[in-house]
Structure formats: structure tokens, C-alpha cells
Amino acid sequence: MCPPAPAGVTGNDPGGVTVAMRLFSLALNPAADHAAGYGVAQSAVLDDDQMQAAAAEIRTWPGYAPTSLVSLPGLAAALGIAELHYKDEGTRFGLGSFKPLGGAYAVFRAVARSVAERTGEMPSSRELLDGAHRDSAGGITVCAATDGNHGRSVAWGAHTFGCRCVIYITESVTPAREQAIAAFGAEVVRHPGSYDDAVRAVAERAEREGWLVIPDTSDGSSVTVPRDVMAGYTLMAEEAIGQLPEGRPPTHLFLQAGVGGMAAAVCAKFWRTYGHQRPFTLSVEPAQCACWYHSLIAGHPVAVTGEIDSVMAGLACGEVSRLAWPILHTGADAAMTVEDPLAPEAMRLLAAAPHGDLPLVGGESGVAGLAGLLAVAGDVPARRTIGLDHSSRVLLFGTEGDTDAENYTLLVGRSGAEVRYSAAAFTGEHQ
Ligand SMILES: Cc1ncc(COP(=O)(O)O)c(C=O)c1O
């Protein structure tokens, strides 16, 4: 059990951006080594071949399209930075989040490996999609624990590649998120306790039943599947790198973290691409489930216990992924926590776009990076600590849209559909 996060810092309002309560914590990572190369420890987690193989594979899938990288110059000016870019994952494969890049890719790999064990040949995704191994694939059950988006992506992957699927959800997962998983034909089991409890329960059940577990985290004992998940996530970073303005890479990345797989994958891609010139990288977590914040300060993985619950449901994890650790342990330059009310504030800000930018639909967990930026941008000492100034170029990954449409409407006061309607009108006016 670790101590509660230190009290947040409050600061001046940056250029009219209204954040009712700016409570956050910020700590530099004592083990950060910005000058270090992407070394043996990091390559043992993810190497170039794995990243390239995942990207090449996912690009062939039906419905694949890069998500938009949206520039927000009005908000950037209000925050006193040079550029702000938001990678909008709300449209990824029609599932509303970045997660299919990891979960569905890992399902494909697990099914392909299992078919290969029976047939002696690794099938392509095209063959699986065409039903060439329907009998083999149909005999496989994949399973996963989730607080929402990962389970949806695994269920979609199972539906796409022709196998059975069982998803364990936590007590706090809303009925809307549960239905979204069941809609792909998955059996959904509601498990008491936290996300970490559900991870353990599904692993035990899989062991008994002979199912293939698709975890998005690792306790260190099994790494093959969580590595596939992280390899898939790197495509999101690769797309962003290709979409950023030529010659002006980001100076700062604010990456929301649950178990840290997403943040580590993005950090790895930027590290391999820019070396020691990579952006200053911060992890951002809900204050009450800040396992990365506490682990990075401690210098070793620390489990957070107690009330592991947050409006940022996808980030409500108490234990870091041991697979992500070798990357973020030295690759993250700083760690942040944000209080829950900052997430809905960030959602409303994106939707209202009061600084003349394109209105955007960002979900609770997807805007945590923005919430972190808003908090730091309004605080002079915090800005100084991370070197955020008028020349900074910030990149955010908006990792989900309105994946829970009801909750989105409740928190923002308008539906995602209404915000998208204003976005379409904005685009029409600015063409
Ligand atoms: C929308 C969203 N963003 C970010 C994350 C964090 O990813 P990770 O658990 O790999 O840190 C999640 C995890 O479920 C998520 O659903």
C-alpha cells in the first residue's frame, strides 16, 4: 500500500480556459534517462520487427483507416504553448477507442498460433477472415478481463477471426459498456472486486478450461500476448508521427496510463524514432489509482490498494504491467495524477471548443492526457518543472470517444452525436 498522493497545486487560469478545480500532482521520474538509447531492456519488450509486423498486419484489415490528427491552435494559444495536436481515436474500427489495435491484434496472433499448432502453418488474417480455418478457429475460446474497452476489442477480434469469447468485467462497468461487448457475441461475466482481481480470475478460469487469455497487462509470468497488444498500439504512434507537421516533432507527450501498456508503446515508438531528441514524456493517471506515479517515484513497481475506482474507468488499475515497466522506468520523464473532476472538464472543453478549434468528442479515459496538460499549463512552477513554454509542441492521444454514450451525455450536457454535428458544421464553414 502506498501513501496518498501529495496535495495538488493550484494555479492561474490559462487564458480563459475554465477548470473549476485544478488539483493534480507532478513528480519528475528519478530514473528518467533522456540521453539513453533504446537499449537491450527496452528491445526485450518491443523491438522494431514486432512494431513493424503489427503495423503491417493491422493495415491490411478491412475497415482500417488512420485516425485523424487534429490541430487545436486556439486552445494551444490559450494555454501558452506553440502547438497542440490531438490524435482522435474515437473512430478506430468503429469501436470508439484505440483498443482494437492491441486487443484484436493479439486475438489474431493467438488464433493464428493455435491454428498453426494444429495445421503446421501460420495462417494469414486474410485466410482467417475468409473462413479457411473455420473449424480450428471455432474450437478456440479467447478470454480477457476488462473495465470496458479492452474487452470490447477482444470480443470484436474474436467475432472477426471466428472464435468464441468470454469477457470478465468489473463491478463498476456500466450496462452500456457491457452491452457493447455482448453485441459481438461474447459471453460476459461480471466479477466482484477490482480490475486486477478480474485479471487474476480470468487467468485461473482459462487455465482450467484450456482457453487463450488475452491480457493487456503482465505480471511478468506471461509476456507473449501482452507484447502483441503493445506492438499493436504502436501503430497509433506511427500514424501520428507521419501526420505531424514536417520537421516539428512534439516536445511533450501527456500519456494517460492504466496498466501502462499504451503509454509504454507510444513512448517506445517515439524513442526508436527520435532517440534522445524524443519528447518529454509524462504519464497521467487518476489520483486514486496512480500505480505508475507511485512506482516511478519508488523506483520499483508498487501496487495501489483501496478504492480503485475512477470516472476514468479505463485507467482504474492498481498494478503496473511488468512488461511496460522496462520502457517507462527510464523512458517516462515525469508522472502526474489528476483528480476525477478534471476529466469531465476536459471533455466539456473539447466539445465546446471555445477557442475556435474543431469540436471533439473525447471520452472519460481518453482525455486524461488533456486534463494533465490543462492542469500543468495553468501552474507556473509546474510549467517550469517540465519545460513547458511558448515554444512547446504538445501531442495528446485522445484514446476514446463516447464509448459510453449515456455517460458522455451526462457529463458533457450534450450527446456525442450533437458534438459531431457541430464538428461537421465547423468543418463545412472552414473549407
Ligand atoms: C480509453 C483508454 N485510454 C487509455 C487506456 C490505458 O491503457 P493502458 O491500460 O494500456 O495503460 C485505456 C485502458 O483501458 C483506455 O480504455
Coordinates of C-alpha atoms and ligand atoms in Angstrom, one line a residue:
M1 CA 0.0 0.0 0.0
C2 CA 1.4 3.4 -0.9
P3 CA 0.9 6.8 0.7
P4 CA -1.8 9.1 -0.7
A5 CA -0.8 11.4 -3.5
P6 CA 0.5 14.7 -2.2
A7 CA -2.0 17.6 -2.3
G8 CA -2.4 19.1 -5.7
V9 CA -1.1 22.5 -6.8
T10 CA -3.5 25.2 -8.0
G11 CA -2.5 27.9 -10.4
N12 CA -3.7 30.8 -12.5
D13 CA -6.3 30.3 -15.2
P14 CA -4.5 29.9 -18.6
G15 CA -6.1 32.4 -21.0
G16 CA -9.7 31.9 -20.2
V17 CA -9.7 28.1 -20.0
T18 CA -12.0 27.4 -17.1
V19 CA -11.1 24.5 -14.9
A20 CA -13.1 24.6 -11.8
M21 CA -10.6 22.7 -9.6
R22 CA -7.1 22.2 -10.8
L23 CA -5.9 19.5 -8.4
F24 CA -3.0 17.5 -9.6
S25 CA 0.4 16.1 -8.6
L26 CA 3.5 16.2 -10.6
A27 CA 6.8 14.4 -10.0
L28 CA 9.9 14.1 -12.1
N29 CA 10.9 10.4 -12.6
P30 CA 14.2 10.0 -10.6
A31 CA 15.3 7.2 -13.0
A32 CA 14.5 9.1 -16.2
D33 CA 17.4 8.9 -18.7
H34 CA 16.6 11.1 -21.6
A35 CA 20.0 10.7 -23.1
A36 CA 20.0 6.9 -23.1
G37 CA 19.4 4.9 -26.2
Y38 CA 16.6 2.4 -26.6
G39 CA 18.6 -0.4 -25.0
V40 CA 18.6 -4.1 -24.5
A41 CA 16.0 -3.9 -21.7
Q42 CA 13.5 -2.0 -23.9
S43 CA 14.2 -4.1 -27.0
A44 CA 13.4 -7.2 -25.0
V45 CA 9.9 -5.8 -24.6
L46 CA 9.3 -4.4 -28.0
D47 CA 11.7 -4.3 -31.0
D48 CA 11.4 -2.7 -34.4
D49 CA 10.4 -6.0 -36.1
Q50 CA 7.5 -6.6 -33.7
M51 CA 6.3 -3.0 -34.2
Q52 CA 6.6 -3.2 -38.0
A53 CA 4.9 -6.6 -38.2
A54 CA 1.9 -5.4 -36.1
A55 CA 1.5 -2.2 -38.1
A56 CA 1.8 -4.1 -41.5
E57 CA -0.8 -6.6 -40.4
I58 CA -3.4 -4.2 -39.0
R59 CA -3.2 -2.0 -42.1
T60 CA -4.5 -5.0 -44.2
W61 CA -7.6 -5.4 -42.1
P62 CA -11.0 -4.4 -43.6
G63 CA -12.1 -1.1 -42.2
Y64 CA -8.6 0.1 -41.4
A65 CA -8.0 3.8 -41.8
P66 CA -5.6 6.0 -39.9
T67 CA -7.5 8.2 -37.3
S68 CA -7.3 12.0 -37.6
L69 CA -4.6 14.1 -36.0
V70 CA -6.4 17.3 -35.2
S71 CA -4.6 20.5 -34.6
L72 CA -6.0 22.8 -31.9
P73 CA -4.3 26.2 -32.4
G74 CA -6.9 28.1 -30.4
L75 CA -6.5 26.0 -27.3
A76 CA -2.7 26.0 -27.8
A77 CA -2.7 29.8 -27.7
A78 CA -4.9 29.9 -24.7
L79 CA -2.6 27.5 -22.9
G80 CA 0.5 29.5 -23.8
I81 CA 2.1 26.8 -26.0
A82 CA 3.0 26.8 -29.7
E83 CA 1.2 23.8 -31.0
L84 CA -1.4 21.3 -29.7
H85 CA -2.2 18.1 -31.6
Y86 CA -4.9 15.6 -30.7
K87 CA -4.9 12.1 -32.2
D88 CA -8.6 11.3 -32.2
E89 CA -9.1 7.5 -31.7
G90 CA -12.9 7.8 -31.5
T91 CA -13.3 6.4 -35.0
R92 CA -10.9 3.4 -34.8
F93 CA -12.5 0.4 -36.5
G94 CA -15.9 1.8 -35.4
L95 CA -15.3 0.7 -31.8
G96 CA -14.7 4.1 -30.3
S97 CA -11.2 3.6 -28.9
F98 CA -7.6 2.8 -29.8
K99 CA -8.0 -0.6 -28.1
P100 CA -8.7 -2.8 -31.2
L101 CA -5.1 -2.1 -32.3
G102 CA -3.9 -4.1 -29.3
G103 CA -6.7 -6.5 -28.2
A104 CA -7.9 -7.6 -31.6
Y105 CA -4.3 -7.9 -33.0
A106 CA -3.5 -10.1 -30.0
V107 CA -6.6 -12.2 -30.7
F108 CA -5.5 -12.6 -34.3
R109 CA -2.0 -13.6 -33.3
A110 CA -3.2 -16.1 -30.6
V111 CA -5.7 -17.7 -33.0
A112 CA -3.1 -17.9 -35.8
R113 CA -0.6 -19.5 -33.4
S114 CA -3.2 -22.0 -32.2
V115 CA -4.2 -22.9 -35.8
A116 CA -0.5 -23.3 -36.7
E117 CA -0.1 -25.8 -33.8
R118 CA -2.9 -27.9 -35.4
T119 CA -2.0 -27.4 -39.1
G120 CA 1.7 -26.8 -39.0
E121 CA 1.3 -23.5 -40.9
M122 CA 0.7 -19.9 -39.7
P123 CA -2.4 -18.6 -41.3
S124 CA -2.7 -15.1 -42.6
S125 CA -5.5 -12.8 -41.3
R126 CA -7.0 -12.9 -44.8
E127 CA -7.3 -16.7 -44.6
L128 CA -8.9 -16.4 -41.2
L129 CA -11.3 -13.7 -42.4
D130 CA -12.2 -15.9 -45.4
G131 CA -13.1 -18.7 -43.0
A132 CA -10.3 -21.0 -44.4
H133 CA -9.7 -22.4 -40.9
R134 CA -13.2 -22.1 -39.6
D135 CA -13.2 -25.4 -37.8
S136 CA -9.9 -24.9 -36.0
A137 CA -10.7 -21.3 -35.1
G138 CA -14.2 -22.2 -34.0
G139 CA -12.8 -24.6 -31.4
I140 CA -10.8 -21.8 -29.7
T141 CA -12.1 -19.7 -26.9
V142 CA -10.3 -16.4 -26.1
C143 CA -11.0 -14.6 -22.8
A144 CA -10.0 -11.4 -21.1
A145 CA -10.7 -9.2 -18.1
T146 CA -11.7 -5.6 -18.8
D147 CA -13.0 -2.4 -17.5
G148 CA -14.6 -1.8 -20.8
N149 CA -12.6 -1.0 -24.0
H150 CA -10.2 -3.9 -23.9
G151 CA -13.0 -6.5 -23.6
R152 CA -14.8 -4.8 -26.5
S153 CA -11.8 -5.0 -28.7
V154 CA -11.1 -8.7 -27.8
A155 CA -14.8 -9.5 -28.4
W156 CA -14.6 -7.8 -31.8
G157 CA -11.4 -9.6 -32.6
A158 CA -13.0 -13.0 -31.7
H159 CA -16.0 -12.1 -33.8
T160 CA -13.8 -11.1 -36.7
F161 CA -11.4 -14.0 -36.6
G162 CA -14.1 -16.7 -35.9
C163 CA -13.5 -17.9 -32.3
R164 CA -15.5 -18.0 -29.1
C165 CA -15.0 -15.3 -26.4
V166 CA -15.6 -14.9 -22.7
I167 CA -15.1 -11.5 -21.1
Y168 CA -14.8 -10.8 -17.4
I169 CA -16.0 -7.3 -16.4
T170 CA -15.6 -5.5 -13.1
E171 CA -18.4 -4.4 -10.9
S172 CA -18.2 -0.8 -12.0
V173 CA -18.5 -1.4 -15.7
T174 CA -21.7 0.3 -16.9
P175 CA -24.5 -1.7 -18.6
A176 CA -23.9 0.2 -21.8
R177 CA -20.3 -0.9 -21.9
E178 CA -21.4 -4.5 -21.0
Q179 CA -23.9 -4.5 -23.9
A180 CA -21.3 -3.2 -26.3
I181 CA -19.2 -6.3 -25.5
A182 CA -22.1 -8.7 -25.7
A183 CA -23.1 -7.3 -29.1
F184 CA -20.1 -9.1 -30.6
G185 CA -21.4 -12.5 -29.3
A186 CA -19.1 -12.7 -26.3
E187 CA -20.3 -14.3 -23.0
V188 CA -19.9 -11.6 -20.3
V189 CA -19.2 -12.5 -16.7
R190 CA -19.5 -9.8 -14.0
H191 CA -16.7 -10.4 -11.4
P192 CA -16.7 -8.8 -7.9
G193 CA -13.7 -6.7 -7.0
S194 CA -11.2 -4.6 -8.9
Y195 CA -9.7 -4.8 -12.4
D196 CA -6.7 -6.6 -11.0
D197 CA -8.9 -9.2 -9.3
A198 CA -10.8 -9.8 -12.6
V199 CA -7.4 -10.3 -14.4
R200 CA -6.4 -13.0 -11.9
A201 CA -9.9 -14.7 -12.0
V202 CA -10.0 -14.9 -15.8
A203 CA -6.4 -16.3 -15.9
E204 CA -7.4 -19.1 -13.4
R205 CA -10.6 -19.9 -15.3
A206 CA -8.6 -20.1 -18.6
E207 CA -6.1 -22.4 -17.1
R208 CA -9.0 -24.8 -16.0
E209 CA -10.9 -24.6 -19.3
G210 CA -8.0 -24.5 -21.8
W211 CA -8.9 -21.0 -23.1
L212 CA -6.5 -18.5 -24.5
V213 CA -6.2 -15.4 -22.3
I214 CA -5.7 -12.1 -24.0
P215 CA -4.4 -9.8 -21.2
D216 CA -3.5 -6.2 -21.8
T217 CA -1.2 -6.4 -18.8
S218 CA 1.5 -8.7 -17.5
D219 CA 2.6 -9.8 -14.0
G220 CA 5.9 -10.9 -15.6
S221 CA 4.9 -14.6 -15.8
S222 CA 3.4 -14.4 -19.3
V223 CA 4.5 -11.9 -21.9
T224 CA 3.7 -13.1 -25.4
V225 CA 0.1 -11.9 -25.6
P226 CA 0.6 -8.5 -23.7
R227 CA 3.6 -7.9 -26.0
D228 CA 1.3 -8.4 -29.1
V229 CA -1.2 -5.9 -27.5
M230 CA 1.6 -3.3 -27.1
A231 CA 3.0 -3.9 -30.5
G232 CA -0.4 -3.2 -32.0
Y233 CA -0.8 0.1 -30.1
T234 CA 2.5 1.4 -31.6
L235 CA 0.6 1.8 -34.9
M236 CA -1.3 4.7 -33.4
A237 CA 2.1 6.5 -32.6
E238 CA 3.5 5.6 -36.0
E239 CA 0.4 7.2 -37.7
A240 CA 0.8 10.3 -35.6
I241 CA 4.5 10.7 -36.4
G242 CA 3.6 10.6 -40.1
Q243 CA 0.8 13.1 -39.7
L244 CA 2.7 15.7 -37.6
P245 CA 3.9 18.8 -39.4
E246 CA 7.2 18.1 -41.2
G247 CA 10.2 19.0 -39.1
R248 CA 8.2 20.0 -36.0
P249 CA 8.0 16.8 -33.8
P250 CA 6.3 17.2 -30.4
T251 CA 8.3 18.5 -27.4
H252 CA 5.9 16.9 -24.9
L253 CA 3.7 13.9 -24.7
F254 CA 1.0 13.6 -22.0
L255 CA 0.0 9.9 -22.0
Q256 CA -2.8 8.5 -19.9
A257 CA -1.9 5.3 -18.1
G258 CA -3.9 2.4 -16.7
V259 CA -1.5 -0.6 -16.6
G260 CA 0.8 1.5 -18.8
G261 CA 0.8 -0.6 -22.0
M262 CA -0.4 2.2 -24.2
A263 CA 2.0 4.8 -22.7
A264 CA 4.9 2.4 -23.0
A265 CA 4.1 1.5 -26.6
V266 CA 3.8 5.2 -27.6
C267 CA 7.0 6.0 -25.7
A268 CA 8.8 3.1 -27.4
K269 CA 7.8 4.3 -30.9
F270 CA 8.9 7.9 -30.2
W271 CA 12.1 6.7 -28.6
R272 CA 13.0 4.5 -31.6
T273 CA 12.1 7.3 -34.0
Y274 CA 13.7 10.3 -32.3
G275 CA 16.3 8.8 -29.9
H276 CA 17.5 11.3 -27.3
Q277 CA 15.5 14.1 -29.1
R278 CA 12.3 12.3 -28.2
P279 CA 9.6 14.4 -26.5
F280 CA 9.5 14.9 -22.7
T281 CA 7.1 12.2 -21.7
L282 CA 4.6 12.2 -18.8
S283 CA 2.3 9.5 -17.6
V284 CA -1.1 10.8 -16.4
E285 CA -3.4 8.8 -14.0
P286 CA -6.4 9.3 -11.8
A287 CA -5.1 10.2 -8.3
Q288 CA -6.7 7.3 -6.5
C289 CA -5.3 4.6 -8.9
A290 CA -1.9 6.1 -9.6
C291 CA 0.2 2.9 -9.7
W292 CA 2.7 4.4 -12.2
Y293 CA 3.1 7.7 -10.3
H294 CA 3.9 5.8 -7.1
S295 CA 6.0 3.1 -8.8
L296 CA 8.2 5.6 -10.7
I297 CA 8.8 7.6 -7.5
A298 CA 9.6 4.4 -5.6
G299 CA 11.9 3.1 -8.4
H300 CA 10.1 -0.2 -8.5
P301 CA 6.5 -1.5 -9.1
V302 CA 4.2 -0.6 -6.3
A303 CA 0.6 -1.8 -6.1
V304 CA -2.0 0.7 -5.2
T305 CA -4.8 -0.7 -3.0
G306 CA -8.0 0.8 -1.6
E307 CA -10.8 2.3 -3.7
I308 CA -9.5 1.6 -7.2
D309 CA -12.3 3.5 -9.0
S310 CA -12.4 6.5 -11.2
V311 CA -14.6 8.3 -13.7
M312 CA -11.7 7.5 -16.0
A313 CA -12.7 3.8 -15.9
G314 CA -10.1 2.6 -18.4
L315 CA -7.4 3.9 -16.1
A316 CA -8.7 2.4 -12.9
C317 CA -5.8 -0.1 -12.4
G318 CA -3.8 -0.6 -9.2
E319 CA -0.9 -2.6 -10.7
V320 CA 1.6 -1.6 -13.5
S321 CA 2.2 -4.0 -16.3
R322 CA 5.6 -5.6 -15.7
L323 CA 6.0 -5.6 -19.5
A324 CA 5.6 -1.9 -19.7
W325 CA 8.0 -1.3 -16.8
P326 CA 11.4 -1.5 -18.6
I327 CA 10.2 1.1 -21.1
L328 CA 8.6 3.7 -18.8
H329 CA 11.0 3.1 -15.8
T330 CA 13.6 5.2 -17.7
G331 CA 11.6 6.4 -20.7
A332 CA 9.0 8.4 -18.7
D333 CA 10.4 11.8 -17.7
A334 CA 7.7 12.6 -15.2
A335 CA 4.5 11.2 -13.7
M336 CA 1.2 13.1 -13.0
T337 CA -2.0 12.4 -11.2
V338 CA -5.2 14.3 -11.8
E339 CA -8.4 14.4 -9.7
D340 CA -11.5 12.9 -11.2
P341 CA -13.4 16.2 -11.9
L342 CA -10.7 17.3 -14.3
A343 CA -11.7 14.6 -16.8
P344 CA -15.2 15.9 -17.4
E345 CA -13.9 19.4 -17.5
A346 CA -11.5 18.4 -20.3
M347 CA -14.4 16.5 -22.1
R348 CA -16.6 19.7 -22.0
L349 CA -13.7 21.9 -23.2
L350 CA -13.1 19.7 -26.2
A351 CA -16.8 19.6 -27.1
A352 CA -17.4 23.3 -26.6
A353 CA -14.1 24.3 -28.4
P354 CA -14.4 27.9 -27.0
H355 CA -11.1 29.0 -28.7
G356 CA -12.3 28.4 -32.3
D357 CA -11.0 24.9 -32.8
L358 CA -12.8 21.9 -34.2
P359 CA -15.2 20.5 -31.5
L360 CA -14.2 17.0 -30.5
V361 CA -15.8 14.0 -28.7
G362 CA -13.4 12.7 -26.1
G363 CA -14.4 10.1 -23.5
E364 CA -13.5 10.0 -19.8
S365 CA -10.3 8.0 -20.0
G366 CA -9.4 9.4 -23.4
V367 CA -9.0 12.9 -22.2
A368 CA -6.8 12.2 -19.2
G369 CA -3.7 13.4 -21.0
L370 CA -5.5 16.7 -21.9
A371 CA -6.6 17.0 -18.2
G372 CA -3.0 16.7 -17.2
L373 CA -1.9 19.3 -19.8
L374 CA -4.6 21.8 -18.6
A375 CA -3.5 21.3 -15.0
V376 CA 0.2 21.9 -15.7
A377 CA -0.4 24.7 -18.2
G378 CA -2.1 26.8 -15.6
D379 CA 0.6 26.4 -13.0
V380 CA 3.9 28.4 -13.3
P381 CA 6.1 26.2 -11.2
A382 CA 4.8 23.0 -12.9
R383 CA 5.4 24.6 -16.3
R384 CA 8.9 25.3 -15.3
T385 CA 9.4 21.8 -14.0
I386 CA 8.6 20.2 -17.3
G387 CA 9.9 22.9 -19.5
L388 CA 6.5 23.8 -21.0
D389 CA 6.6 27.3 -22.6
H390 CA 5.5 29.3 -25.6
S391 CA 7.7 27.2 -27.9
S392 CA 6.3 23.8 -26.8
R393 CA 4.5 21.5 -29.1
V394 CA 2.3 19.0 -27.3
L395 CA 0.8 15.8 -28.7
L396 CA -2.1 14.1 -27.0
F397 CA -3.7 10.8 -27.7
G398 CA -7.4 11.0 -27.4
T399 CA -7.7 7.3 -26.8
E400 CA -11.5 7.1 -26.8
G401 CA -14.6 8.9 -28.0
D402 CA -18.0 8.4 -26.4
T403 CA -17.6 4.7 -25.8
D404 CA -20.3 5.1 -23.1
A405 CA -22.7 7.3 -24.9
E406 CA -25.1 7.8 -21.9
N407 CA -22.4 8.7 -19.5
Y408 CA -20.8 11.1 -22.1
T409 CA -24.1 13.0 -22.4
L410 CA -24.5 13.1 -18.6
L411 CA -21.0 14.5 -18.2
V412 CA -20.9 16.9 -21.1
G413 CA -24.5 18.0 -21.3
R414 CA -24.7 17.2 -25.0
S415 CA -24.6 13.9 -26.8
G416 CA -21.6 12.8 -28.8
A417 CA -23.8 12.9 -31.9
E418 CA -24.6 16.6 -31.2
V419 CA -20.9 17.4 -30.8
R420 CA -20.1 15.6 -34.0
Y421 CA -22.9 17.6 -35.7
S422 CA -21.2 20.8 -34.6
A423 CA -17.9 19.5 -35.8
A424 CA -19.3 18.8 -39.2
A425 CA -20.7 22.3 -39.4
F426 CA -17.4 23.7 -38.3
T427 CA -15.6 21.7 -41.0
G428 CA -18.1 23.0 -43.6
E429 CA -17.5 26.6 -42.6
H430 CA -13.8 26.3 -42.6
Q431 CA -13.4 24.6 -46.0
Ligands
LIG1 C1 -9.6 4.9 -23.4 C2 -8.4 4.4 -22.8 N1 -7.3 5.1 -22.7 C3 -6.2 4.7 -22.1 C4 -6.1 3.4 -21.5 C5 -4.9 3.0 -20.8 O1 -4.2 1.9 -21.4 P1 -3.2 1.0 -20.6 O2 -4.1 0.2 -19.6 O3 -2.5 0.2 -21.5 O4 -2.3 1.9 -19.8 C6 -7.3 2.6 -21.5 C7 -7.2 1.3 -20.9 O5 -8.2 0.6 -20.9 C8 -8.4 3.1 -22.2 O6 -9.6 2.4 -22.2

